[in-house]
Coordinates of N, CA and C in Angstrom, one line a residue:
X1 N 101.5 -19.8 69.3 CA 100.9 -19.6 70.6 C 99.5 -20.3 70.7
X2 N 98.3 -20.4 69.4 CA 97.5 -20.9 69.7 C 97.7 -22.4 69.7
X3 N 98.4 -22.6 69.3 CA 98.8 -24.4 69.3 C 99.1 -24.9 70.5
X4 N 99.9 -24.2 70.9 CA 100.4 -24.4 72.4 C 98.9 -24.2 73.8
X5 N 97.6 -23.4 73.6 CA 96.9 -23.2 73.9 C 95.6 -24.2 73.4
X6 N 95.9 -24.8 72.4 CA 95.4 -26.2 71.9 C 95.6 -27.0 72.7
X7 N 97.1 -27.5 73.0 CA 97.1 -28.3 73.1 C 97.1 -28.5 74.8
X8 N 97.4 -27.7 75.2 CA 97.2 -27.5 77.1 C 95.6 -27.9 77.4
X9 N 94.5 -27.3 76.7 CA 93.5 -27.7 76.0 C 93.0 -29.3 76.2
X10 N 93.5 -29.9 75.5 CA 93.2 -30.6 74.7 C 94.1 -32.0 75.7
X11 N 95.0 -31.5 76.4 CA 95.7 -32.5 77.5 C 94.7 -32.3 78.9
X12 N 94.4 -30.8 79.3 CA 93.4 -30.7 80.2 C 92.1 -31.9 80.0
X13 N 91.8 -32.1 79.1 CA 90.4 -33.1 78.5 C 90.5 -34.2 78.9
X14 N 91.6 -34.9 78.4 CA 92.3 -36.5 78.4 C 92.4 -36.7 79.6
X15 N 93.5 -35.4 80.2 CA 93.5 -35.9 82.5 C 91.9 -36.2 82.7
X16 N 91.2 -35.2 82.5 CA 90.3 -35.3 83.5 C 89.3 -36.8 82.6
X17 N 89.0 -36.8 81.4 CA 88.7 -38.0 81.2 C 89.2 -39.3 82.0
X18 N 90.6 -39.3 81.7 CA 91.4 -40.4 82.7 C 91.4 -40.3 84.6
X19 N 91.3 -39.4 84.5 CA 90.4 -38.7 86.3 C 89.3 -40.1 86.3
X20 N 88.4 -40.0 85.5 CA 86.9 -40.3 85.6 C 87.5 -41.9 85.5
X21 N 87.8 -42.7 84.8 CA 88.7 -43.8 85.6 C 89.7 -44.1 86.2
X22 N 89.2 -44.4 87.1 CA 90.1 -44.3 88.1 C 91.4 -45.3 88.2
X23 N 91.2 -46.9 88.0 CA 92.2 -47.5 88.3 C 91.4 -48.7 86.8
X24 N 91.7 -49.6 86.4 CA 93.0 -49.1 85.8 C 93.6 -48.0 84.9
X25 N 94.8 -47.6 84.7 CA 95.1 -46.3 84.1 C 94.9 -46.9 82.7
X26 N 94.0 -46.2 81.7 CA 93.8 -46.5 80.5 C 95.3 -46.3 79.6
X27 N 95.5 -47.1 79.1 CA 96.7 -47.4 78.3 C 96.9 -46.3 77.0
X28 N 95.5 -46.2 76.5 CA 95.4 -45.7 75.4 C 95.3 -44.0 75.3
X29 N 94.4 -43.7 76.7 CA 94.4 -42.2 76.6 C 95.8 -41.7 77.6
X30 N 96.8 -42.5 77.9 CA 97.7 -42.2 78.4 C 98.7 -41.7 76.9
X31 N 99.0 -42.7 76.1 CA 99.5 -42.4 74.8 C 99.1 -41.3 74.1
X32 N 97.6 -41.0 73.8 CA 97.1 -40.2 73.4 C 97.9 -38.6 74.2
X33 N 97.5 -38.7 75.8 CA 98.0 -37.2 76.1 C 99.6 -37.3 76.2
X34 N 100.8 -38.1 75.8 CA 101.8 -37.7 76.1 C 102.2 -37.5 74.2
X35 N 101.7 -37.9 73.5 CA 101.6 -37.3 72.4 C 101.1 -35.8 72.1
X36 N 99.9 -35.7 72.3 CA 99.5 -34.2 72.9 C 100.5 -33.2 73.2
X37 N 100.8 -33.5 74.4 CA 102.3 -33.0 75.1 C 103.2 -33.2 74.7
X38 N 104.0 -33.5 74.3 CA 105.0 -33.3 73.7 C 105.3 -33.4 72.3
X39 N 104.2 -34.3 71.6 CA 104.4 -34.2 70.1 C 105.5 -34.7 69.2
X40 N 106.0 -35.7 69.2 CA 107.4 -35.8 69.3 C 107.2 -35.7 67.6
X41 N 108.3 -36.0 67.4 CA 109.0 -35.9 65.6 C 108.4 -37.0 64.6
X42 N 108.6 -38.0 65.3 CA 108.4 -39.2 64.4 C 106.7 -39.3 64.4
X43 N 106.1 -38.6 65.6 CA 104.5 -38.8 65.3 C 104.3 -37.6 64.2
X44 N 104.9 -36.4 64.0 CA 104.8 -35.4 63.1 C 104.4 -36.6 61.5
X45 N 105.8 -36.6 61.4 CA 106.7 -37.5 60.3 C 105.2 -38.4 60.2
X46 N 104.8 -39.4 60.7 CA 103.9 -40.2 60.4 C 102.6 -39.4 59.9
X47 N 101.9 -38.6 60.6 CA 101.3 -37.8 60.2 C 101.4 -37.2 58.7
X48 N 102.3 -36.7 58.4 CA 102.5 -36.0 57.3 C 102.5 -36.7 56.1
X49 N 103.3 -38.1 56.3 CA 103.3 -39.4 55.2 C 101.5 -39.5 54.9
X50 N 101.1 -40.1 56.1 CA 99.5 -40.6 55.9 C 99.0 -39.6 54.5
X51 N 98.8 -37.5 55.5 CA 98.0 -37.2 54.4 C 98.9 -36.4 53.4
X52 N 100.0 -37.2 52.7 CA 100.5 -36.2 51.7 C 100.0 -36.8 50.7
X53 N 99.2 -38.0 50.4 CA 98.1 -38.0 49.2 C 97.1 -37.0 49.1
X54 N 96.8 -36.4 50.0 CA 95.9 -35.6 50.1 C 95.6 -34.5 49.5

């Protein structure tokens, strides 16, 4: 539950950031919030590789 409240969060920030430019749509905070949102597997997966030195 709080992850899910993270991340509603944390996509609320990015829109309104991306609000505040208006045209063109930033490429990058676009990626950023549909990652956010939905999270997919293979971004987990990459994640987990990076810090399993850790």
């Amino acid at each position: 539950m709080k992850s899910t409240v993270a991340r509603i969060k944390t996509a609320l920030v990015l829109i309104v950031l991306m609000a505040v430019s208006v045209l063109p749509i930033p490429v990058t905070s676009t990626i950023g919030l549909l990652i956010v949102i939905f999270r997919p597997n293979w971004f987990k997966r990459l994640v987990d590789t990076i810090y399993a030195d850790k």
